[in-house]
Amino acid sequence: MDVKKRQLVTEETNYSSRKIDEMGTEEILTLINEEDSSVASAVKKQIPNIHKAVDLIVASMKNGGRLFYVGAGTSGRLGVLDASECPPTYNTPSDLVRGLIAGGNYALVHSLEGVEDNENQAAEDLVDEKLCSADVVVGIAASGSTPYVVGALKYAGIMDAGTVSISCNPGSVISDYADVAIETVTGPEVVTGSTRMKAGTAQKMVLNMLSTTTMIKLGKVYQNYMVDLQASNEKLRRRACRILSKLTSVSESVAYSKLSESEWNIKEALVMHEANVSRSISRKYLEENAGFVAKAINSARREVD
């Protein structure tokens, strides 16, 4: 692939910051903040493509598929971060959303710049994960040309899996290998080529949108509360109590009792309270309505009536 012919705006000079080394601290901070303010609009322009990506991921998961984020360096770490936060936030199986970074777990806390150049390694990593046609692979690279990410998308294509690319340059290489190409063009960085800055922020925003919207579409959210969270420690149990209390207008002590009865399953506690049914009945209607709380409550209420 001829990267030189591609427009790498992320590597260009930012003329607003040419004399940043001579600026005072507050002036530097103000400039960084001003540059960061442009990121949201760059992401907004890509909402139609982000929409397509969400639909692809949701359809995949409804068909038993998994989501893989693949990247190197900052991009890889952001993918691993988003993936690792899905189980506690949405009670997803640990293998439903997976983050793969060039160089493996060691690269999460150590700089291993050379590993991103190994295009074949990505395919080997996905083979180890038993990638199949039901899955979706999201390749993340600010430059849009990282060989490890290119290799992942190529292999996903061979396996007939869904493919999404996230880059910060127009007409990027990885876009050529994606069913859906998301290009958040954030422009030159304040420190030239430091794509952990605006480009990284844009990638984090897109990943937040992909995973959050997917989980909402899968029934993991009721109103605007994370009702599928794992109440695995005291902080999260307190949060579960607050959620149930706010949604049902009961005291937190009553909410604690209901949650204890449901073994800290907020969804089941909600249906139990709102429809005045037993835990077994609440579980039945949640299963019949694919975990969507509002639908389960309505179904349970009809049975009671």
Coordinates of N, CA and C in Angstrom, one line a residue, residues 95-288:
D95 N -16.3 -12.3 26.9 CA -15.8 -12.5 25.5 C -16.7 -11.8 24.5
L96 N -17.7 -11.1 24.9 CA -18.6 -10.4 23.9 C -18.0 -9.3 23.2
V97 N -17.3 -8.4 24.0 CA -16.5 -7.3 23.4 C -15.1 -7.5 23.8
R98 N -14.2 -7.6 22.8 CA -12.8 -7.9 23.1 C -11.9 -6.9 22.5
G99 N -10.9 -6.5 23.2 CA -9.9 -5.5 22.7 C -8.6 -6.2 22.4
L100 N -8.1 -6.1 21.2 CA -6.8 -6.7 20.8 C -5.8 -5.5 20.5
I101 N -4.7 -5.6 21.1 CA -3.6 -4.6 20.9 C -2.4 -5.2 20.4
A102 N -1.7 -4.6 19.4 CA -0.5 -5.2 18.8 C 0.5 -5.3 20.0
G103 N 1.1 -6.5 20.1 CA 2.1 -6.7 21.2 C 1.5 -7.3 22.4
G104 N 0.1 -7.5 22.4 CA -0.5 -8.1 23.5 C -0.6 -7.3 24.8
N105 N -0.9 -7.9 25.9 CA -1.2 -7.2 27.1 C 0.1 -6.4 27.6
Y106 N 1.3 -6.8 27.3 CA 2.5 -6.1 27.7 C 2.5 -4.7 27.1
A107 N 1.9 -4.6 25.9 CA 1.9 -3.3 25.2 C 0.9 -2.3 25.8
L108 N 0.1 -2.7 26.7 CA -0.9 -1.8 27.4 C -0.1 -0.8 28.2
V109 N 1.0 -1.2 28.8 CA 1.7 -0.3 29.7 C 3.1 0.0 29.3
H110 N 3.5 -0.6 28.1 CA 4.9 -0.4 27.6 C 4.8 0.0 26.2
S111 N 5.7 0.8 25.7 CA 5.7 1.2 24.3 C 6.5 0.2 23.5
L112 N 5.7 -0.4 22.6 CA 6.3 -1.4 21.7 C 6.0 -1.0 20.2
E113 N 6.6 0.0 19.8 CA 6.2 0.6 18.5 C 6.4 -0.3 17.3
G114 N 7.4 -1.2 17.3 CA 7.6 -2.0 16.2 C 6.6 -3.0 15.9
V115 N 5.8 -3.4 16.9 CA 4.9 -4.5 16.7 C 3.7 -4.2 15.8
E116 N 3.5 -2.9 15.7 CA 2.3 -2.5 14.8 C 2.6 -2.7 13.4
D117 N 3.8 -3.0 13.0 CA 4.2 -3.1 11.6 C 4.0 -4.6 11.1
N118 N 3.6 -5.5 12.0 CA 3.4 -6.9 11.7 C 1.9 -7.1 11.2
E119 N 1.7 -7.1 9.9 CA 0.3 -7.3 9.4 C -0.2 -8.7 9.7
N120 N 0.7 -9.7 9.6 CA 0.3 -11.1 9.7 C -0.1 -11.4 11.2
Q121 N 0.5 -10.7 12.1 CA 0.2 -11.0 13.5 C -1.2 -10.8 13.9
A122 N -1.9 -9.8 13.3 CA -3.3 -9.5 13.6 C -4.1 -10.7 13.2
A123 N -3.8 -11.3 12.0 CA -4.6 -12.5 11.6 C -4.4 -13.6 12.6
E124 N -3.2 -13.8 13.1 CA -2.9 -14.9 14.0 C -3.6 -14.7 15.3
D125 N -3.7 -13.4 15.8 CA -4.4 -13.1 17.0 C -5.9 -13.3 16.9
L126 N -6.4 -13.0 15.7 CA -7.9 -13.3 15.5 C -8.2 -14.8 15.3
V127 N -7.2 -15.5 14.8 CA -7.4 -17.0 14.7 C -7.4 -17.5 16.1
D128 N -6.6 -17.0 17.0 CA -6.6 -17.5 18.4 C -7.9 -17.2 19.0
E129 N -8.6 -16.1 18.6 CA -9.9 -15.7 19.2 C -11.0 -16.5 18.5
K130 N -10.7 -17.3 17.5 CA -11.7 -18.1 16.8 C -12.7 -17.1 16.1
L131 N -12.2 -16.1 15.4 CA -13.1 -15.2 14.7 C -13.9 -16.0 13.7
C132 N -15.2 -15.6 13.6 CA -16.1 -16.3 12.6 C -16.9 -15.2 11.9
S133 N -17.7 -15.7 11.0 CA -18.5 -14.8 10.1 C -19.6 -14.0 10.9
A134 N -20.0 -14.5 12.1 CA -21.0 -13.8 12.9 C -20.4 -12.5 13.6
D135 N -19.1 -12.4 13.6 CA -18.4 -11.4 14.4 C -18.3 -10.1 13.6
V136 N -17.9 -9.0 14.4 CA -17.5 -7.8 13.8 C -16.2 -7.3 14.3
V137 N -15.3 -6.9 13.4 CA -14.0 -6.4 13.7 C -14.0 -4.9 13.5
V138 N -13.6 -4.1 14.5 CA -13.4 -2.7 14.4 C -12.0 -2.3 14.4
G139 N -11.4 -1.9 13.3 CA -10.0 -1.5 13.2 C -9.8 -0.1 13.6
I140 N -8.9 0.2 14.5 CA -8.7 1.6 15.0 C -7.3 2.0 14.7
A141 N -7.1 3.1 14.0 CA -5.8 3.7 13.7 C -5.9 5.1 13.3
A142 N -5.3 6.0 14.1 CA -5.4 7.4 13.8 C -4.9 7.7 12.4
S143 N -3.8 7.2 12.0 CA -3.2 7.4 10.7 C -4.1 6.7 9.6
G144 N -4.7 5.6 10.0 CA -5.5 4.9 9.0 C -4.7 3.9 8.2
S145 N -3.4 3.7 8.6 CA -2.5 2.9 7.8 C -1.7 1.9 8.5
T146 N -2.0 1.7 9.8 CA -1.2 0.8 10.7 C -1.3 -0.6 10.1
P147 N -0.2 -1.3 9.8 CA -0.3 -2.6 9.2 C -1.0 -3.6 10.0
Y148 N -0.8 -3.6 11.3 CA -1.5 -4.6 12.2 C -3.0 -4.4 12.1
V149 N -3.5 -3.2 12.0 CA -4.9 -3.0 11.8 C -5.4 -3.4 10.4
V150 N -4.6 -3.1 9.4 CA -4.9 -3.5 8.0 C -5.0 -5.0 8.0
G151 N -4.1 -5.7 8.6 CA -4.1 -7.1 8.6 C -5.3 -7.7 9.3
A152 N -5.8 -7.1 10.3 CA -7.0 -7.5 11.0 C -8.2 -7.4 10.2
L153 N -8.3 -6.3 9.5 CA -9.5 -6.1 8.6 C -9.5 -7.0 7.4
K154 N -8.3 -7.2 6.9 CA -8.1 -8.1 5.7 C -8.6 -9.5 6.1
Y155 N -8.1 -10.0 7.3 CA -8.5 -11.3 7.7 C -9.9 -11.4 8.0
A156 N -10.5 -10.4 8.6 CA -11.9 -10.4 8.9 C -12.7 -10.5 7.6
G157 N -12.3 -9.8 6.6 CA -12.9 -9.9 5.3 C -12.9 -11.3 4.7
I158 N -11.7 -11.9 4.8 CA -11.6 -13.3 4.4 C -12.6 -14.2 5.1
M159 N -12.8 -14.0 6.4 CA -13.7 -14.8 7.2 C -15.2 -14.4 7.0
D160 N -15.4 -13.4 6.2 CA -16.7 -12.8 6.0 C -17.4 -12.3 7.3
A161 N -16.5 -11.8 8.2 CA -17.0 -11.1 9.3 C -17.3 -9.6 9.0
G162 N -18.1 -8.9 9.8 CA -18.3 -7.5 9.5 C -17.1 -6.7 9.8
T163 N -16.9 -5.6 9.1 CA -15.7 -4.8 9.3 C -16.0 -3.3 9.4
V164 N -15.4 -2.6 10.4 CA -15.6 -1.2 10.6 C -14.2 -0.6 10.8
S165 N -13.9 0.5 10.2 CA -12.7 1.2 10.4 C -12.9 2.6 11.1
I166 N -12.0 2.9 12.0 CA -12.0 4.3 12.7 C -10.6 4.9 12.5
S167 N -10.6 6.0 11.7 CA -9.3 6.7 11.5 C -9.6 8.2 11.6
C168 N -8.5 8.9 11.5 CA -8.6 10.4 11.6 C -8.0 11.1 10.4
N169 N -8.0 10.4 9.3 CA -7.5 10.9 8.0 C -8.5 10.6 6.9
P170 N -8.7 11.5 6.0 CA -9.6 11.2 4.9 C -9.0 10.2 3.9
G171 N -9.9 9.3 3.4 CA -9.4 8.3 2.4 C -8.3 7.4 2.9
S172 N -8.4 7.0 4.2 CA -7.3 6.2 4.8 C -7.3 4.8 4.2
V173 N -6.2 4.2 4.4 CA -5.9 2.8 3.9 C -7.0 1.8 4.5
I174 N -7.2 1.9 5.9 CA -8.0 0.9 6.5 C -9.5 1.1 6.0
S175 N -9.8 2.3 5.5 CA -11.2 2.5 5.0 C -11.5 1.5 3.8
D176 N -10.4 1.2 3.1 CA -10.5 0.4 1.9 C -10.9 -1.1 2.2
Y177 N -10.7 -1.4 3.5 CA -11.0 -2.8 3.9 C -12.2 -2.9 4.9
A178 N -13.0 -1.9 4.9 CA -14.1 -1.8 5.9 C -15.5 -1.8 5.2
D179 N -16.4 -2.5 5.8 CA -17.8 -2.4 5.3 C -18.3 -1.0 5.6
V180 N -17.9 -0.4 6.8 CA -18.3 0.9 7.2 C -17.0 1.6 7.6
A181 N -16.7 2.8 7.0 CA -15.5 3.6 7.3 C -15.9 4.8 8.0
I182 N -15.4 5.0 9.2 CA -15.6 6.2 10.0 C -14.3 7.0 10.0
E183 N -14.3 8.2 9.5 CA -13.1 9.0 9.4 C -13.4 10.4 10.1
T184 N -12.9 10.4 11.3 CA -13.1 11.7 12.1 C -11.8 12.5 11.8
V185 N -11.9 13.5 10.9 CA -10.7 14.2 10.5 C -10.5 15.4 11.5
T186 N -9.6 15.2 12.4 CA -9.4 16.2 13.5 C -8.2 17.1 13.2
G187 N -7.5 16.9 12.1 CA -6.5 17.9 11.7 C -5.2 17.7 12.4
P188 N -4.2 18.6 12.2 CA -2.9 18.5 12.8 C -3.0 18.7 14.4
E189 N -2.1 18.0 15.0 CA -2.1 18.1 16.5 C -1.3 19.3 17.0
V190 N -1.6 19.7 18.3 CA -0.9 20.8 18.9 C 0.6 20.5 18.9
V191 N 0.9 19.2 19.3 CA 2.3 18.8 19.2 C 2.3 17.8 18.0
T192 N 3.0 18.2 16.9 CA 2.9 17.6 15.7 C 3.1 16.0 15.7
G193 N 2.1 15.3 15.2 CA 2.1 13.9 15.2 C 1.7 13.2 16.5
S194 N 1.4 13.9 17.5 CA 1.1 13.3 18.8 C -0.4 13.0 18.8
T195 N -0.7 11.9 18.1 CA -2.1 11.5 17.9 C -2.9 10.9 19.1
R196 N -2.2 10.9 20.2 CA -2.9 10.5 21.4 C -3.8 11.7 21.9
M197 N -3.6 12.9 21.2 CA -4.4 14.1 21.6 C -5.7 14.2 20.9
K198 N -5.9 15.0 20.0 CA -7.2 15.2 19.3 C -7.7 13.9 18.7
A199 N -6.8 13.2 18.0 CA -7.2 12.0 17.3 C -7.6 10.9 18.3
G200 N -6.9 10.8 19.4 CA -7.2 9.9 20.5 C -8.6 10.2 21.1
T201 N -8.8 11.5 21.3 CA -10.1 12.0 21.9 C -11.2 11.6 21.0
A202 N -11.1 11.8 19.7 CA -12.1 11.5 18.7 C -12.4 10.0 18.7
Q203 N -11.3 9.2 18.7 CA -11.5 7.7 18.8 C -12.3 7.3 20.0
K204 N -11.9 7.9 21.2 CA -12.6 7.5 22.4 C -14.1 7.9 22.3
M205 N -14.4 9.0 21.7 CA -15.8 9.5 21.6 C -16.5 8.5 20.7
V206 N -15.9 8.1 19.6 CA -16.6 7.1 18.7 C -16.8 5.8 19.4
L207 N -15.8 5.3 20.1 CA -16.0 4.0 20.8 C -17.1 4.1 21.8
N208 N -17.1 5.2 22.6 CA -18.2 5.4 23.5 C -19.6 5.3 22.8
M209 N -19.7 5.9 21.7 CA -20.9 5.9 20.9 C -21.3 4.5 20.4
L210 N -20.3 3.8 19.9 CA -20.6 2.5 19.4 C -21.0 1.5 20.5
S211 N -20.3 1.5 21.6 CA -20.6 0.5 22.6 C -21.9 0.9 23.4
T212 N -22.0 2.2 23.7 CA -23.2 2.6 24.5 C -24.4 2.5 23.7
T213 N -24.4 2.9 22.4 CA -25.7 2.8 21.6 C -26.0 1.3 21.4
T214 N -25.0 0.5 21.1 CA -25.2 -0.9 21.0 C -25.9 -1.5 22.2
M215 N -25.4 -1.2 23.4 CA -26.0 -1.8 24.6 C -27.4 -1.3 24.8
I216 N -27.7 0.0 24.5 CA -29.0 0.5 24.6 C -30.0 -0.3 23.7
K217 N -29.5 -0.5 22.4 CA -30.3 -1.2 21.5 C -30.5 -2.7 21.8
L218 N -29.7 -3.2 22.7 CA -29.8 -4.6 23.2 C -30.5 -4.7 24.5
G219 N -31.1 -3.6 25.0 CA -32.0 -3.6 26.2 C -31.2 -3.5 27.5
K220 N -30.0 -3.0 27.4 CA -29.1 -2.9 28.6 C -29.4 -1.7 29.4
V221 N -30.2 -0.8 28.9 CA -30.5 0.5 29.5 C -32.0 0.7 29.6
Y222 N -32.5 1.1 30.8 CA -33.9 1.5 31.0 C -34.0 2.9 31.3
Q223 N -34.9 3.7 30.5 CA -34.9 5.1 30.6 C -33.4 5.5 30.3
N224 N -32.7 6.1 31.2 CA -31.3 6.4 30.9 C -30.4 5.9 32.0
Y225 N -30.8 4.7 32.6 CA -30.0 4.1 33.7 C -29.5 2.8 33.2
M226 N -28.2 2.5 33.7 CA -27.6 1.2 33.4 C -28.1 0.1 34.3
V227 N -29.2 -0.5 33.9 CA -29.9 -1.4 34.8 C -29.4 -2.8 34.7
D228 N -28.3 -3.0 33.9 CA -27.7 -4.3 33.7 C -26.3 -4.4 34.4
L229 N -26.0 -3.4 35.2 CA -24.7 -3.3 35.8 C -24.5 -4.5 36.8
Q230 N -23.2 -4.9 36.9 CA -22.9 -5.9 37.9 C -22.6 -5.3 39.3
A231 N -23.5 -5.5 40.2 CA -23.4 -4.9 41.6 C -22.4 -5.8 42.3
S232 N -21.1 -5.7 41.9 CA -20.1 -6.6 42.4 C -19.3 -6.1 43.6
N233 N -19.5 -4.8 44.0 CA -18.9 -4.3 45.2 C -19.8 -3.3 45.9
E234 N -19.4 -2.8 47.0 CA -20.2 -1.9 47.8 C -20.6 -0.6 47.0
K235 N -19.7 -0.1 46.3 CA -20.0 1.2 45.5 C -21.1 0.9 44.5
L236 N -21.0 -0.2 43.8 CA -22.0 -0.6 42.8 C -23.3 -1.0 43.4
R237 N -23.3 -1.6 44.6 CA -24.5 -1.9 45.2 C -25.3 -0.6 45.6
R238 N -24.5 0.3 46.1 CA -25.1 1.6 46.4 C -25.7 2.3 45.2
R239 N -25.0 2.2 44.1 CA -25.5 2.7 42.8 C -26.7 2.0 42.4
A240 N -26.8 0.7 42.5 CA -28.0 -0.1 42.2 C -29.1 0.3 43.0
C241 N -28.9 0.6 44.3 CA -30.0 1.1 45.2 C -30.5 2.4 44.7
R242 N -29.6 3.3 44.4 CA -30.0 4.6 43.9 C -30.8 4.5 42.6
I243 N -30.4 3.7 41.7 CA -31.1 3.5 40.4 C -32.5 3.0 40.7
L244 N -32.6 2.0 41.5 CA -34.0 1.4 41.7 C -34.8 2.4 42.4
S245 N -34.2 3.1 43.4 CA -35.0 4.1 44.1 C -35.5 5.2 43.2
K246 N -34.7 5.7 42.3 CA -35.1 6.8 41.5 C -36.1 6.4 40.4
L247 N -36.0 5.1 40.0 CA -36.9 4.6 39.0 C -38.3 4.3 39.5
T248 N -38.3 3.9 40.8 CA -39.6 3.5 41.4 C -40.1 4.4 42.5
S249 N -39.3 5.4 42.9 CA -39.7 6.3 43.9 C -39.8 5.7 45.3
V250 N -39.2 4.5 45.5 CA -39.1 3.9 46.9 C -37.9 4.4 47.6
S251 N -37.8 4.3 48.9 CA -36.7 4.6 49.6 C -35.5 3.7 49.3
E252 N -34.3 4.1 49.6 CA -33.2 3.3 49.3 C -33.1 2.0 50.1
S253 N -33.7 2.1 51.3 CA -33.8 0.9 52.1 C -34.7 -0.2 51.5
V254 N -35.9 0.3 51.0 CA -36.8 -0.6 50.3 C -36.1 -1.1 49.0
A255 N -35.4 -0.3 48.3 CA -34.7 -0.7 47.1 C -33.7 -1.8 47.5
Y256 N -33.0 -1.6 48.6 CA -32.0 -2.6 49.1 C -32.7 -3.9 49.3
S257 N -33.8 -3.9 49.9 CA -34.6 -5.2 50.2 C -35.0 -5.9 48.9
K258 N -35.5 -5.1 47.9 CA -35.9 -5.6 46.6 C -34.7 -6.2 45.9
L259 N -33.6 -5.5 45.9 CA -32.4 -6.0 45.2 C -31.9 -7.2 45.9
S260 N -31.9 -7.3 47.2 CA -31.5 -8.5 47.9 C -32.3 -9.7 47.5
E261 N -33.6 -9.5 47.3 CA -34.5 -10.5 46.9 C -34.2 -11.0 45.5
S262 N -33.8 -10.1 44.7 CA -33.5 -10.5 43.3 C -32.0 -10.8 43.1
E263 N -31.3 -11.0 44.2 CA -29.9 -11.3 44.1 C -29.1 -10.2 43.3
W264 N -29.5 -8.9 43.5 CA -28.9 -7.8 43.0 C -29.0 -7.7 41.4
N265 N -30.1 -8.2 40.9 CA -30.5 -8.1 39.5 C -31.5 -6.9 39.4
I266 N -31.0 -5.7 39.0 CA -31.8 -4.5 38.9 C -33.0 -4.7 38.0
K267 N -32.9 -5.3 36.9 CA -34.0 -5.6 36.0 C -35.1 -6.4 36.6
E268 N -34.7 -7.5 37.2 CA -35.7 -8.3 37.9 C -36.4 -7.6 39.0
A269 N -35.7 -6.8 39.8 CA -36.2 -6.0 40.9 C -37.2 -5.0 40.3
L270 N -36.9 -4.4 39.2 CA -37.8 -3.4 38.6 C -39.1 -4.0 38.2
V271 N -39.0 -5.1 37.5 CA -40.3 -5.8 37.0 C -41.1 -6.3 38.2
M272 N -40.4 -6.8 39.2 CA -41.1 -7.3 40.4 C -41.9 -6.2 41.0
H273 N -41.2 -5.0 41.2 CA -41.9 -3.9 41.8 C -43.0 -3.3 41.0
E274 N -42.6 -2.9 39.7 CA -43.6 -2.2 38.9 C -44.8 -3.0 38.5
A275 N -44.6 -4.3 38.4 CA -45.8 -5.2 38.0 C -46.3 -6.0 39.1
N276 N -45.7 -5.9 40.3 CA -46.1 -6.6 41.5 C -46.2 -8.1 41.2
V277 N -45.1 -8.6 40.7 CA -45.0 -10.0 40.4 C -43.8 -10.7 41.2
S278 N -43.8 -12.0 41.1 CA -42.6 -12.7 41.8 C -41.4 -12.6 40.9
R279 N -40.3 -13.0 41.5 CA -39.0 -12.9 40.8 C -39.1 -13.9 39.6
S280 N -39.6 -15.1 39.7 CA -39.7 -16.0 38.6 C -40.5 -15.5 37.5
I281 N -41.6 -14.8 37.8 CA -42.4 -14.2 36.7 C -41.7 -13.0 36.1
S282 N -41.0 -12.2 36.8 CA -40.2 -11.1 36.3 C -39.1 -11.7 35.3
R283 N -38.5 -12.7 35.7 CA -37.4 -13.3 34.9 C -38.0 -13.9 33.6
K284 N -39.2 -14.5 33.7 CA -39.9 -15.0 32.5 C -40.1 -14.0 31.5
Y285 N -40.7 -12.8 31.9 CA -41.0 -11.8 31.0 C -39.8 -11.0 30.5
L286 N -38.8 -11.0 31.3 CA -37.5 -10.4 30.8 C -36.9 -11.3 29.7
E287 N -37.0 -12.6 29.9 CA -36.5 -13.5 28.8 C -37.3 -13.4 27.6
E288 N -38.6 -13.3 27.7 CA -39.5 -13.3 26.6 C -39.4 -12.0 25.8

